[in-house]
mmCIF file with all atom_site columns, C-alpha atoms in Angstrom:
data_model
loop_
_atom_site.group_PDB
_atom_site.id
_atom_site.type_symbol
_atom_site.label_atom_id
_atom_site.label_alt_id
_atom_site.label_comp_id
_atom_site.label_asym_id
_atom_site.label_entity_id
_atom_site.label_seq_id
_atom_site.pdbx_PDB_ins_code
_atom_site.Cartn_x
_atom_site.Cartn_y
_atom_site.Cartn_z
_atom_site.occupancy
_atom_site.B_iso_or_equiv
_atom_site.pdbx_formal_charge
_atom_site.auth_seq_id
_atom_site.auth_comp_id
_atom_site.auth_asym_id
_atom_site.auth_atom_id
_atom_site.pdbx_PDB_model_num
ATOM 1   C CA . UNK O 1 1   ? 45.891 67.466  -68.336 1.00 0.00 ? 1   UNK O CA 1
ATOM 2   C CA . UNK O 1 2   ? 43.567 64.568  -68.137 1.00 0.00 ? 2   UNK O CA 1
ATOM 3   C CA . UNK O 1 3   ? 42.322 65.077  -71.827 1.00 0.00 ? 3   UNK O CA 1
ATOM 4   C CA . UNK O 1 4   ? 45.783 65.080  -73.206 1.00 0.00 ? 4   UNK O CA 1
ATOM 5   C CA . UNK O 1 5   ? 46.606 61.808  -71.426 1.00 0.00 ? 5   UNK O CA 1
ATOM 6   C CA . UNK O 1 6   ? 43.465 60.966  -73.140 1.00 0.00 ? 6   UNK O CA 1
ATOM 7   C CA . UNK O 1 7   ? 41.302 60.057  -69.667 1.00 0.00 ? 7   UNK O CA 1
ATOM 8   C CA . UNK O 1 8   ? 44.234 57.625  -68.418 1.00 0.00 ? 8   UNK O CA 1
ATOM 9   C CA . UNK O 1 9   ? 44.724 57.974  -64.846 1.00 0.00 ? 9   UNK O CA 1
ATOM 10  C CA . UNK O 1 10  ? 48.044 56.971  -64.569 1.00 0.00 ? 10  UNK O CA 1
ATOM 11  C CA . UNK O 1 11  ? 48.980 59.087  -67.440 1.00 0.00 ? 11  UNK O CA 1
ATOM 12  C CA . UNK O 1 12  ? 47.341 61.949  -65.915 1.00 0.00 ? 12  UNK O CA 1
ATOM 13  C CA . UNK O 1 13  ? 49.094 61.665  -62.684 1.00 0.00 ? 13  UNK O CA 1
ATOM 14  C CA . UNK O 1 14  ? 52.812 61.071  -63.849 1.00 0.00 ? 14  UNK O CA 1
ATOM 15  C CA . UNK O 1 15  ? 52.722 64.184  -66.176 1.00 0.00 ? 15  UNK O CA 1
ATOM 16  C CA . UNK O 1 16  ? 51.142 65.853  -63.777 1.00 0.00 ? 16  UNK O CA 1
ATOM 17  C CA . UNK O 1 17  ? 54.433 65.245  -61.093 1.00 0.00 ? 17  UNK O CA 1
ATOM 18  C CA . UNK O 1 18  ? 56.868 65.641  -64.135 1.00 0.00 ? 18  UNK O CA 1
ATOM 19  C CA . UNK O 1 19  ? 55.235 68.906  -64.509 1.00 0.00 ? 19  UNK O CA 1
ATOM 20  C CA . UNK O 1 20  ? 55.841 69.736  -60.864 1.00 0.00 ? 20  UNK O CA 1
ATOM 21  C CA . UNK O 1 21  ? 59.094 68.504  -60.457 1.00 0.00 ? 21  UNK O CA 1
ATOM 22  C CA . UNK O 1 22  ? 60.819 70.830  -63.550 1.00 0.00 ? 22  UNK O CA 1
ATOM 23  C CA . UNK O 1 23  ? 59.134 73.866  -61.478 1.00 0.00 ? 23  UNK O CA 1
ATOM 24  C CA . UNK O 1 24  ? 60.392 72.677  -57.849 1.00 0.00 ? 24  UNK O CA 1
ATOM 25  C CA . UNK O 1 25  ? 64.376 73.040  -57.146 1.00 0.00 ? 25  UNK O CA 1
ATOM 26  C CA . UNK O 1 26  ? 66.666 69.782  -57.726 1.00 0.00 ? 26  UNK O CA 1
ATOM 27  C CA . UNK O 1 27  ? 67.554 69.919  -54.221 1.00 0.00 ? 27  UNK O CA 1
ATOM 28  C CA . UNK O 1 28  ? 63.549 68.434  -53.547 1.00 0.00 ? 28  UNK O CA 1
ATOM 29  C CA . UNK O 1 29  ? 64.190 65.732  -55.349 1.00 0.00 ? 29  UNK O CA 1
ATOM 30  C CA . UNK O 1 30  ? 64.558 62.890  -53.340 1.00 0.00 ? 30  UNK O CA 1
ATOM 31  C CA . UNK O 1 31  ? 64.448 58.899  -53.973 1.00 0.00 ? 31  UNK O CA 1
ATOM 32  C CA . UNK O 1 32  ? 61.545 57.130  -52.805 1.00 0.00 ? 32  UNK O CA 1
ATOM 33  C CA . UNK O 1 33  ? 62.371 56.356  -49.568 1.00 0.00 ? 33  UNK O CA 1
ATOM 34  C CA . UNK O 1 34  ? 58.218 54.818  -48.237 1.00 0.00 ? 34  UNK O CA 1
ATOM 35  C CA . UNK O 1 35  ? 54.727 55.810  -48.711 1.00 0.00 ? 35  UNK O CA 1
ATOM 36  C CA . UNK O 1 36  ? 55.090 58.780  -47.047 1.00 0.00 ? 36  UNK O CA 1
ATOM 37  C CA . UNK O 1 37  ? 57.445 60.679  -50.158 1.00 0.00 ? 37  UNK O CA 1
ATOM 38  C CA . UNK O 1 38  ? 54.715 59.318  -52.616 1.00 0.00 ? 38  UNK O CA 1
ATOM 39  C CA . UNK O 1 39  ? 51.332 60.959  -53.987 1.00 0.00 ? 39  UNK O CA 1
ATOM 40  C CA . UNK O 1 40  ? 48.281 59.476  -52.132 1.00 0.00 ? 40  UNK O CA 1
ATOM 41  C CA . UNK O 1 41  ? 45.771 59.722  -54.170 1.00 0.00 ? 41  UNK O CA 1
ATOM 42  C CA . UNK O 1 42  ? 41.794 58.230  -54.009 1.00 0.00 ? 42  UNK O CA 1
ATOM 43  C CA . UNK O 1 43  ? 40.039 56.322  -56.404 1.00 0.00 ? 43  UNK O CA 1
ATOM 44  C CA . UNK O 1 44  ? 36.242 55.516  -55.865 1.00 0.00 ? 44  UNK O CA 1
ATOM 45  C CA . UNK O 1 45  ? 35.200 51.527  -55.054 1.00 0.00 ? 45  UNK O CA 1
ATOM 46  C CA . UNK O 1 46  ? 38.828 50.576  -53.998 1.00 0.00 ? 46  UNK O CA 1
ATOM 47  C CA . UNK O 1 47  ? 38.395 47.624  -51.432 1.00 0.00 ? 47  UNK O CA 1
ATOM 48  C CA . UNK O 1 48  ? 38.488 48.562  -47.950 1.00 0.00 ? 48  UNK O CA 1
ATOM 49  C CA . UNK O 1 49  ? 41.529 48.709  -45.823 1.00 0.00 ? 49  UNK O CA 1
ATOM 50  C CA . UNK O 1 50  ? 43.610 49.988  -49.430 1.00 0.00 ? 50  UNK O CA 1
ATOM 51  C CA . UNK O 1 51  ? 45.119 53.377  -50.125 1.00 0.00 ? 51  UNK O CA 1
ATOM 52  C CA . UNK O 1 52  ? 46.511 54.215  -53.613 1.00 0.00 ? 52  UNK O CA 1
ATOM 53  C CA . UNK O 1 53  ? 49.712 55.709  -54.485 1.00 0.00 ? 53  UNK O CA 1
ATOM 54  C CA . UNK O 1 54  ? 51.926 57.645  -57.167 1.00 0.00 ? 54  UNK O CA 1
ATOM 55  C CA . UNK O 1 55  ? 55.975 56.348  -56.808 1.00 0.00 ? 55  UNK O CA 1
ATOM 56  C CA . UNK O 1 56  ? 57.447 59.728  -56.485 1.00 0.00 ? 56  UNK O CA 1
ATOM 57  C CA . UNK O 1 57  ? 60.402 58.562  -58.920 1.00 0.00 ? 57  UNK O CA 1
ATOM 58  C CA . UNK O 1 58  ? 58.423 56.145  -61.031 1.00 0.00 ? 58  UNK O CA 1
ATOM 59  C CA . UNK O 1 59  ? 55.215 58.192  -61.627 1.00 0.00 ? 59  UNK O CA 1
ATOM 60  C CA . UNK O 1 60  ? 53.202 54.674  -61.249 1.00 0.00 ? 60  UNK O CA 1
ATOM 61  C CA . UNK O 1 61  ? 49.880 54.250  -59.378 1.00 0.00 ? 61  UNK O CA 1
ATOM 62  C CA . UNK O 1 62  ? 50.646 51.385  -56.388 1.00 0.00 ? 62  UNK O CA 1
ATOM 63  C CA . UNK O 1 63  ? 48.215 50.016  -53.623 1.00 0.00 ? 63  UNK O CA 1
ATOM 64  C CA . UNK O 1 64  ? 49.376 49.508  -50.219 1.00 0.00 ? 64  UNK O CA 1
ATOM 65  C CA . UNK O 1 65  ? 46.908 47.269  -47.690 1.00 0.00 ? 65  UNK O CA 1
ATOM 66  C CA . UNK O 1 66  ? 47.348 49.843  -44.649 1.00 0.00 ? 66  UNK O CA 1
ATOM 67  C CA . UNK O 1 67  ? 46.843 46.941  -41.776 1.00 0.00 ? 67  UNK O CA 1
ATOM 68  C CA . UNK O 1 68  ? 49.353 44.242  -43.294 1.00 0.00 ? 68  UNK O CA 1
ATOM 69  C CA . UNK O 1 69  ? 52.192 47.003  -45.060 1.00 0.00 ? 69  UNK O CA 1
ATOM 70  C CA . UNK O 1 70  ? 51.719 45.154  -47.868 1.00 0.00 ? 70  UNK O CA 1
ATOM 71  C CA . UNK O 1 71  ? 52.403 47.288  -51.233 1.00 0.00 ? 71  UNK O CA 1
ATOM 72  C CA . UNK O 1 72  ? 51.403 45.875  -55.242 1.00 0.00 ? 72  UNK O CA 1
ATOM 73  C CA . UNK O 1 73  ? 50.777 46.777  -58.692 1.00 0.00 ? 73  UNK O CA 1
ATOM 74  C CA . UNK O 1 74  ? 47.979 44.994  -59.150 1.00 0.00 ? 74  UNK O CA 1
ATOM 75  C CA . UNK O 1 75  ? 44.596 46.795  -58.523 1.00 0.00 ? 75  UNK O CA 1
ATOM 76  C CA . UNK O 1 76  ? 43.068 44.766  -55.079 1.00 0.00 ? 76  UNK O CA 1
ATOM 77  C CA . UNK O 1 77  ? 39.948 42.827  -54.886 1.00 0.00 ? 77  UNK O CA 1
ATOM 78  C CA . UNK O 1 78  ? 40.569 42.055  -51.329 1.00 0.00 ? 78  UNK O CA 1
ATOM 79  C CA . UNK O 1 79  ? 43.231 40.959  -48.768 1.00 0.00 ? 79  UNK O CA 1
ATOM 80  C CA . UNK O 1 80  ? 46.526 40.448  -49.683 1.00 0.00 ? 80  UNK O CA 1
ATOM 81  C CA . UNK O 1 81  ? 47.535 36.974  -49.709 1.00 0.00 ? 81  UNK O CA 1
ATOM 82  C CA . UNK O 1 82  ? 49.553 36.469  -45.906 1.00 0.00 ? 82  UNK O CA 1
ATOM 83  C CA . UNK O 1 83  ? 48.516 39.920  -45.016 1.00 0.00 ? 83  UNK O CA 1
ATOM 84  C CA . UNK O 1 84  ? 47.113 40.803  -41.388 1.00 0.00 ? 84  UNK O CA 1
ATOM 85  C CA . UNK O 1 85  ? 43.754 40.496  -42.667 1.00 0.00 ? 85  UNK O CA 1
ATOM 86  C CA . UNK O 1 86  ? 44.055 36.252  -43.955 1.00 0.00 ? 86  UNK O CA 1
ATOM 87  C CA . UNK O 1 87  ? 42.117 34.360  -41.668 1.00 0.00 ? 87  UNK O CA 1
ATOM 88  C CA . UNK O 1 88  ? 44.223 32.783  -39.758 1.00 0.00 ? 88  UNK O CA 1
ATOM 89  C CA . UNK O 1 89  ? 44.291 28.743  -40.084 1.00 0.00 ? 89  UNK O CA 1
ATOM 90  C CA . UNK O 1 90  ? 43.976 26.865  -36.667 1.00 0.00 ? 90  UNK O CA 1
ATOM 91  C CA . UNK O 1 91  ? 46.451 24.459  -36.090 1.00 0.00 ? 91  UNK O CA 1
ATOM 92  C CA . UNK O 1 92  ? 46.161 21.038  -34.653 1.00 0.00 ? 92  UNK O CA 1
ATOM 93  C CA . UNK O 1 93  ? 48.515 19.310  -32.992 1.00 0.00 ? 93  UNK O CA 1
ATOM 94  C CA . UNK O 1 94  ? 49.072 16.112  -33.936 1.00 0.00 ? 94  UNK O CA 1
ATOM 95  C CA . UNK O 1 95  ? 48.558 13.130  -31.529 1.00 0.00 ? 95  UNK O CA 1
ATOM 96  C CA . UNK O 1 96  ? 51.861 12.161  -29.543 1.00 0.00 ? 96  UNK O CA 1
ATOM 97  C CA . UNK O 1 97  ? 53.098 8.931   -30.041 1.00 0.00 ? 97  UNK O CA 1
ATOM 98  C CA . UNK O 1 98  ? 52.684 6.622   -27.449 1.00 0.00 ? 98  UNK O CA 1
ATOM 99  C CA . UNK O 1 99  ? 55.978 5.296   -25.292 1.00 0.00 ? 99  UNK O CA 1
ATOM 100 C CA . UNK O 1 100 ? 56.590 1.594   -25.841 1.00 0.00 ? 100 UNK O CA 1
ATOM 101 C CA . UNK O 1 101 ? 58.868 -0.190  -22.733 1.00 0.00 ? 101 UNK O CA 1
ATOM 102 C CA . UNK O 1 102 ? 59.819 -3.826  -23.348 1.00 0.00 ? 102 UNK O CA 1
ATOM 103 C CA . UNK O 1 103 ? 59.563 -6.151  -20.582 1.00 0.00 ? 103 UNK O CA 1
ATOM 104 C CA . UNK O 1 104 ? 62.962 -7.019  -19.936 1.00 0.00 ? 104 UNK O CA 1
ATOM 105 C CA . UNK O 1 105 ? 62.076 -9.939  -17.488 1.00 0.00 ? 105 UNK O CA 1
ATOM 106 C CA . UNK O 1 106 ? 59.516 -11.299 -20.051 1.00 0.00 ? 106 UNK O CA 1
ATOM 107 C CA . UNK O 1 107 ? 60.049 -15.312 -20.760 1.00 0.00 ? 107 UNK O CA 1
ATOM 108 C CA . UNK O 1 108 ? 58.590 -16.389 -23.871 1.00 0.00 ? 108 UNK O CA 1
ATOM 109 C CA . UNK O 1 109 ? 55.466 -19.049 -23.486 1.00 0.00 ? 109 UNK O CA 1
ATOM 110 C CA . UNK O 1 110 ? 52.276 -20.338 -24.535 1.00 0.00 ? 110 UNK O CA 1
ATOM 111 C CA . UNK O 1 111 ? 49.132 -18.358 -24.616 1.00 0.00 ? 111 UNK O CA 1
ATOM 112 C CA . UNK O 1 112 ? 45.487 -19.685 -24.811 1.00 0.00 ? 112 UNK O CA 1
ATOM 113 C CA . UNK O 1 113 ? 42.826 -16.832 -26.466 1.00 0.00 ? 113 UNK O CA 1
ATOM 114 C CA . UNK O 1 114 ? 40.067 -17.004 -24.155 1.00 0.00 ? 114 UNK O CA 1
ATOM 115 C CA . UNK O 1 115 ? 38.328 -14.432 -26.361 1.00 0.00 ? 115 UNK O CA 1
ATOM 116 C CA . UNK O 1 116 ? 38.201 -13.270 -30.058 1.00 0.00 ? 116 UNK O CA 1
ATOM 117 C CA . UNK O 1 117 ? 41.032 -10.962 -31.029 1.00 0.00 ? 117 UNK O CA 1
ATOM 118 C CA . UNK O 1 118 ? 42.319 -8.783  -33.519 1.00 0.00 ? 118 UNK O CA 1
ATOM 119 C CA . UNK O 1 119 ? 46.257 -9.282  -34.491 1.00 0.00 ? 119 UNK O CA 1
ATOM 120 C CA . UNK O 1 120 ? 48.156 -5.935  -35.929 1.00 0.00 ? 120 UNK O CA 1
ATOM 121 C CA . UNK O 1 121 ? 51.522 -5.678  -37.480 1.00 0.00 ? 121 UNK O CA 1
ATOM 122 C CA . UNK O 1 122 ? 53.171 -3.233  -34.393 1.00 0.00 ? 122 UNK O CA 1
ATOM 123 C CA . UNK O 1 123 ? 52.458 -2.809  -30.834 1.00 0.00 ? 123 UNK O CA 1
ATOM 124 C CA . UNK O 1 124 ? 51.092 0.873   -31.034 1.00 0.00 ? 124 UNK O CA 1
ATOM 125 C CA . UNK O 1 125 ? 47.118 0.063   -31.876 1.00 0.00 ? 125 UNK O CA 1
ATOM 126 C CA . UNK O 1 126 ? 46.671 3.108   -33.468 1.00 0.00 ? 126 UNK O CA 1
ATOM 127 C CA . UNK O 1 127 ? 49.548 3.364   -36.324 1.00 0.00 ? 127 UNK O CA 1
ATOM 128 C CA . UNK O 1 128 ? 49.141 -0.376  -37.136 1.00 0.00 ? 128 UNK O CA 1
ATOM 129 C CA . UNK O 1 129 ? 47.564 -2.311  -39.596 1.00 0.00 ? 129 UNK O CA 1
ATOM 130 C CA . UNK O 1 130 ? 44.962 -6.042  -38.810 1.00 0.00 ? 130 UNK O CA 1
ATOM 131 C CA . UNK O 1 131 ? 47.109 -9.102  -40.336 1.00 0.00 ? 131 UNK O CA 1
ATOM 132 C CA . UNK O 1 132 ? 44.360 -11.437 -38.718 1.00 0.00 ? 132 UNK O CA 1
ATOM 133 C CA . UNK O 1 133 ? 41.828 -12.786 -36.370 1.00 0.00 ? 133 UNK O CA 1
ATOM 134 C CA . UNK O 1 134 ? 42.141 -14.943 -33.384 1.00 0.00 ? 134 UNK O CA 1
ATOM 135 C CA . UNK O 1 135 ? 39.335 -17.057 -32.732 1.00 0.00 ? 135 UNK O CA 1
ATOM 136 C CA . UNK O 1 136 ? 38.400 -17.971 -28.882 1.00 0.00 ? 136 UNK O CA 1
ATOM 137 C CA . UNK O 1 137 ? 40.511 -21.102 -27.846 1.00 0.00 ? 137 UNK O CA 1
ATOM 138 C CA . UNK O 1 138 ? 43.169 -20.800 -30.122 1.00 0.00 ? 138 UNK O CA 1
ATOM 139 C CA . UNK O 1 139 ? 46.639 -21.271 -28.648 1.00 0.00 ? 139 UNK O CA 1
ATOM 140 C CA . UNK O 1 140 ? 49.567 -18.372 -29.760 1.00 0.00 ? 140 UNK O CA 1
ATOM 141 C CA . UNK O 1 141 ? 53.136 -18.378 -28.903 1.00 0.00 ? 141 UNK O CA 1
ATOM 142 C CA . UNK O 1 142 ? 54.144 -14.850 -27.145 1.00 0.00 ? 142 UNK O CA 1
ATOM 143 C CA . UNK O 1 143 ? 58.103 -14.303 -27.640 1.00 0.00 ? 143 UNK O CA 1
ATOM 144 C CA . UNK O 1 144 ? 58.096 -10.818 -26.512 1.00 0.00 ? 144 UNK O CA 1
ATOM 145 C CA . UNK O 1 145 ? 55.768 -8.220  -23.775 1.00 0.00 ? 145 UNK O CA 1
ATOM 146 C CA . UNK O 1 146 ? 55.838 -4.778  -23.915 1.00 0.00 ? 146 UNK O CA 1
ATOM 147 C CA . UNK O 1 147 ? 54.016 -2.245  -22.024 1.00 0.00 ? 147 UNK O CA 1
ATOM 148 C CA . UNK O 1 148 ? 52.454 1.039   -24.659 1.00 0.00 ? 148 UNK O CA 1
ATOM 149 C CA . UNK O 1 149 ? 51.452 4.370   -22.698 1.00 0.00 ? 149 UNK O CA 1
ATOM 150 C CA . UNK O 1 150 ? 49.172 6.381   -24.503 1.00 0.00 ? 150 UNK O CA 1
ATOM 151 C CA . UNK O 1 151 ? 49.015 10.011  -23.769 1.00 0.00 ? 151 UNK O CA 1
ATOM 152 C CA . UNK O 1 152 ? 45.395 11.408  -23.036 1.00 0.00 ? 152 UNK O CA 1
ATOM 153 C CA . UNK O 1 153 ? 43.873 14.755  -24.022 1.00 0.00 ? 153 UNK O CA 1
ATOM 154 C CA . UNK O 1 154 ? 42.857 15.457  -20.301 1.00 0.00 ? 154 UNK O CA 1
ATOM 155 C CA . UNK O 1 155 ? 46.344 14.787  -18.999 1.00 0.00 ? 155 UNK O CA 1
ATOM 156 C CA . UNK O 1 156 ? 45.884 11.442  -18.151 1.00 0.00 ? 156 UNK O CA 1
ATOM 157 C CA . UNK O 1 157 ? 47.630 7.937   -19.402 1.00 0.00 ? 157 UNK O CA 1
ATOM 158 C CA . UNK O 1 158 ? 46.419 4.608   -20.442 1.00 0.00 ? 158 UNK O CA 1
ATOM 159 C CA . UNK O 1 159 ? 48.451 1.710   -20.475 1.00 0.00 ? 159 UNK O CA 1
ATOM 160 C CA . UNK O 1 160 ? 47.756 -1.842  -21.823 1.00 0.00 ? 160 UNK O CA 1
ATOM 161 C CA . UNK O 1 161 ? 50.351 -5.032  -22.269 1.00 0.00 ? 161 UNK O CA 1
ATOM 162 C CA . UNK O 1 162 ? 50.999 -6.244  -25.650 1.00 0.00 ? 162 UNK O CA 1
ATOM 163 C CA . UNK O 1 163 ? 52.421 -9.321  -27.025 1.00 0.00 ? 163 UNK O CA 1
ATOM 164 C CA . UNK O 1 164 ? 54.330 -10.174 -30.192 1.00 0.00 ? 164 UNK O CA 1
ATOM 165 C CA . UNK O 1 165 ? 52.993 -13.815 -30.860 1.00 0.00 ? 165 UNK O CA 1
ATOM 166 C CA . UNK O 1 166 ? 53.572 -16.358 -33.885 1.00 0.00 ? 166 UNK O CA 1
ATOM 167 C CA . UNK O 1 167 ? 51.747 -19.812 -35.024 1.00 0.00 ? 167 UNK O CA 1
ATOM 168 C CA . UNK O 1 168 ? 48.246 -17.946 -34.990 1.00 0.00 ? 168 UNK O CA 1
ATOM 169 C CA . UNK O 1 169 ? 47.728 -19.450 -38.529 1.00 0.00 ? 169 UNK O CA 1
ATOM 170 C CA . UNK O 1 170 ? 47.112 -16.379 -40.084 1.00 0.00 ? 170 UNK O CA 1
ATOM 171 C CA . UNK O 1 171 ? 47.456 -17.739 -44.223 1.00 0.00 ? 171 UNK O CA 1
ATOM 172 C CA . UNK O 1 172 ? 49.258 -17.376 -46.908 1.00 0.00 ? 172 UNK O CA 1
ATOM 173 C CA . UNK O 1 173 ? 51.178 -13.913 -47.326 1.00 0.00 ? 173 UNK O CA 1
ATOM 174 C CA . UNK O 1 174 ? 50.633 -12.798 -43.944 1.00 0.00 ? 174 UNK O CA 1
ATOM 175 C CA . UNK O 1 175 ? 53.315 -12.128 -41.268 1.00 0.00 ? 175 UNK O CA 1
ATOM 176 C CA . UNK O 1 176 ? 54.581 -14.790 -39.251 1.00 0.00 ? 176 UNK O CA 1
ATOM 177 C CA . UNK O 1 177 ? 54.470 -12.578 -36.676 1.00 0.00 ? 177 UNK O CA 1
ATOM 178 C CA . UNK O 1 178 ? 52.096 -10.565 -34.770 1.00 0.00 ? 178 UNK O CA 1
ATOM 179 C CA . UNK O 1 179 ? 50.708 -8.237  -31.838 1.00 0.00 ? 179 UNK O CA 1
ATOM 180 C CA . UNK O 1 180 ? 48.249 -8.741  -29.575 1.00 0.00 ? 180 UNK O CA 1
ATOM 181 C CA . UNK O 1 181 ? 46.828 -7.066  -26.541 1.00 0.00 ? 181 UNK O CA 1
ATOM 182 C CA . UNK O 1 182 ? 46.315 -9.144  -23.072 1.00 0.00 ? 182 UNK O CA 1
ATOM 183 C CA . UNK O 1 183 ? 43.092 -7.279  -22.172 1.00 0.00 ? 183 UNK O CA 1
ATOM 184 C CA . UNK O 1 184 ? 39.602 -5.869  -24.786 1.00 0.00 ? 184 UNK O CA 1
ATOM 185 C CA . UNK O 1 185 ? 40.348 -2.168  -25.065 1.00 0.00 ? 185 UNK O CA 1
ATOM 186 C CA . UNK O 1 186 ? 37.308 -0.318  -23.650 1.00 0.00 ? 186 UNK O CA 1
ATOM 187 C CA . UNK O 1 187 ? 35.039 2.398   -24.927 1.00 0.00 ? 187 UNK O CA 1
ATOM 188 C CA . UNK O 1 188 ? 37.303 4.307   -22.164 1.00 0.00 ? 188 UNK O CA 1
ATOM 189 C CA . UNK O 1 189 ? 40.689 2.864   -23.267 1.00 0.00 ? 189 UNK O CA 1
ATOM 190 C CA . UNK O 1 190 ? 40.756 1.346   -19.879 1.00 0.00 ? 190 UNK O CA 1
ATOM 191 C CA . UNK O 1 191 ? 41.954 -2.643  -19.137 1.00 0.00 ? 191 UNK O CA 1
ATOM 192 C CA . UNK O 1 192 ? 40.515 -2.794  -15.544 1.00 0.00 ? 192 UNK O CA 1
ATOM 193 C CA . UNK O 1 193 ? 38.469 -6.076  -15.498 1.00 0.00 ? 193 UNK O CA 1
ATOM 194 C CA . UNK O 1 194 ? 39.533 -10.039 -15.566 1.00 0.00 ? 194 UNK O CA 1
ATOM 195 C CA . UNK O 1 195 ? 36.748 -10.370 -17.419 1.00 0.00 ? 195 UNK O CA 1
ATOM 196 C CA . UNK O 1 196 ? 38.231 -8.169  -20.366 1.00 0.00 ? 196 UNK O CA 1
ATOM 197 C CA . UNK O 1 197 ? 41.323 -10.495 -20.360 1.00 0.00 ? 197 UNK O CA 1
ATOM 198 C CA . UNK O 1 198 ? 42.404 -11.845 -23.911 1.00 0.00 ? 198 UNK O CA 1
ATOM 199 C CA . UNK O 1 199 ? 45.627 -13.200 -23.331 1.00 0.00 ? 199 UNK O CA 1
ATOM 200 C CA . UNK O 1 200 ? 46.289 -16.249 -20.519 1.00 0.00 ? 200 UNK O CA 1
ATOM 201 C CA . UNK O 1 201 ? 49.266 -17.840 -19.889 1.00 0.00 ? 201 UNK O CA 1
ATOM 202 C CA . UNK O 1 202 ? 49.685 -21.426 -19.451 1.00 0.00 ? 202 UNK O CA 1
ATOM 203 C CA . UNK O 1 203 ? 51.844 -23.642 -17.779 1.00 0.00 ? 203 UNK O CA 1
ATOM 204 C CA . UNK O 1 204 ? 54.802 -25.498 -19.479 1.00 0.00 ? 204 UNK O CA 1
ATOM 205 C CA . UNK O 1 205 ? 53.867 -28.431 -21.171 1.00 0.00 ? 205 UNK O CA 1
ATOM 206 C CA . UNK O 1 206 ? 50.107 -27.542 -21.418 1.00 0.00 ? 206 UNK O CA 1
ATOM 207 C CA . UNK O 1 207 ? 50.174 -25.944 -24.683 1.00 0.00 ? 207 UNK O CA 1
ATOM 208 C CA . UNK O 1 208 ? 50.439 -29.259 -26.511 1.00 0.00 ? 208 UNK O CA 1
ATOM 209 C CA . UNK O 1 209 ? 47.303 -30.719 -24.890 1.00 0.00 ? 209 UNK O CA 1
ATOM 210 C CA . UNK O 1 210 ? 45.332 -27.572 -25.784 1.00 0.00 ? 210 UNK O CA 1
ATOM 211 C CA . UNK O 1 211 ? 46.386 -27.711 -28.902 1.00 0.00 ? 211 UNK O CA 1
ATOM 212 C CA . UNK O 1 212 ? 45.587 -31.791 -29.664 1.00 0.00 ? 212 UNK O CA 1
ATOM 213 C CA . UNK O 1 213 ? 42.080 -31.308 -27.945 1.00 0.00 ? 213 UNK O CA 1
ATOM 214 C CA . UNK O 1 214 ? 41.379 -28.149 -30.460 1.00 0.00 ? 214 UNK O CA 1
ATOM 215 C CA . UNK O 1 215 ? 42.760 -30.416 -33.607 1.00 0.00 ? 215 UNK O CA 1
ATOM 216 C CA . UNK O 1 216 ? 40.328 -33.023 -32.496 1.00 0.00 ? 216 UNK O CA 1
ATOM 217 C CA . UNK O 1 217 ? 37.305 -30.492 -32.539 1.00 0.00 ? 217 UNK O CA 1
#
């Protein structure tokens, strides 16, 4: 039978069945139904993990990957694409976004820069962009406070106070506008120290006298 499907496999196999089925009685002949109606058959070098099959009603050769279910025409070279056997693809969660509470009771006043500092468009330092540099003794106006929370990987959270300030002089095409944090963030994301303060409020009036003595510099 193989010689007169001249050495074709397939061929071979679905007149063998057709021979079968005009010698069985009509009432064995059923529809395929699964894997377990059809014709396993083996074929040397097929990739581990595959069985082959002949469709009892079609009379083709079809692979099924036995972990994953997964049946095709195609002869397999591996794992099927989303079978059992894909590596599986390690997911990351993203990093939560940080809660940002305005200061209700906040008053807007003057600000002296006792230290240099970076201005970003948005309060959350790490989704915001630099729109300029504050040099040490400049004076800022702050209109608004708000307190951002950042969420830690251990469990813990780290706070620092931010200000939205204006008149820092930052040039043409930049944003009148700007935020700026009251302490230096640390290599710990903590704002523990005085000495890492950025941001100091002065007292009514004094912001014009800070500001003549720096034009006169």
């Amino acid at each position: 039978m193989l010689t007169s499907a001249n050495y074709d496999l397939a061929t071979a196999v679905s007149l063998y069945l057709e021979s079968q089925e005009s010698d069985a009685p009509s009432a064995s002949r059923r529809r395929r139904v699964g894997p377990a109606q059809d014709r396993q058959i083996e074929i040397k070098g097929l990739a581990a993990g595959w069985m082959a099959f002949v469709c009892s009603t079609r009379h083709t050769v079809y692979f099924m990957h036995v972990e994953s279910g997964v049946e095709q025409a195609a002869y397999p070279d591996s794992e099927p694409d989303g079978g059992l056997g894909a590596p599986a693809q390690a997911y990351t969660a993203p990093p939560a976004a940080p809660t940002i509470t305005p200061n209700p009771t906040f008053t807007p006043a003057h600000y002296l820069v006792e230290q240099a500092a970076t201005v970003r468009d948005g309060p959350d330092i790490d989704a915001s962009s630099v729109i300029a540099e504050l040099e040490e003794g400049a004076v800022v106006q702050a209109d608004q406070q708000v307190l951002v929370a950042y969420n830690q990987a251990d469990g813990t959270t780290t706070s620092v106070v931010r200000f939205r300030v204006s008149a820092f002089g930052g040039g043409f095409g930049v944003p009148a506008q700007g935020w700026v944090s009251e302490k230096l963030r640390g290599k710990t994301g903590l704002y523990m120290d005085e000495s890492d303060l950025i941001m100091k409020r002065l007292p009514p009036g004094q912001h014009g006298q800070d500001s003549d003595s720096d034009s006169d510099s």
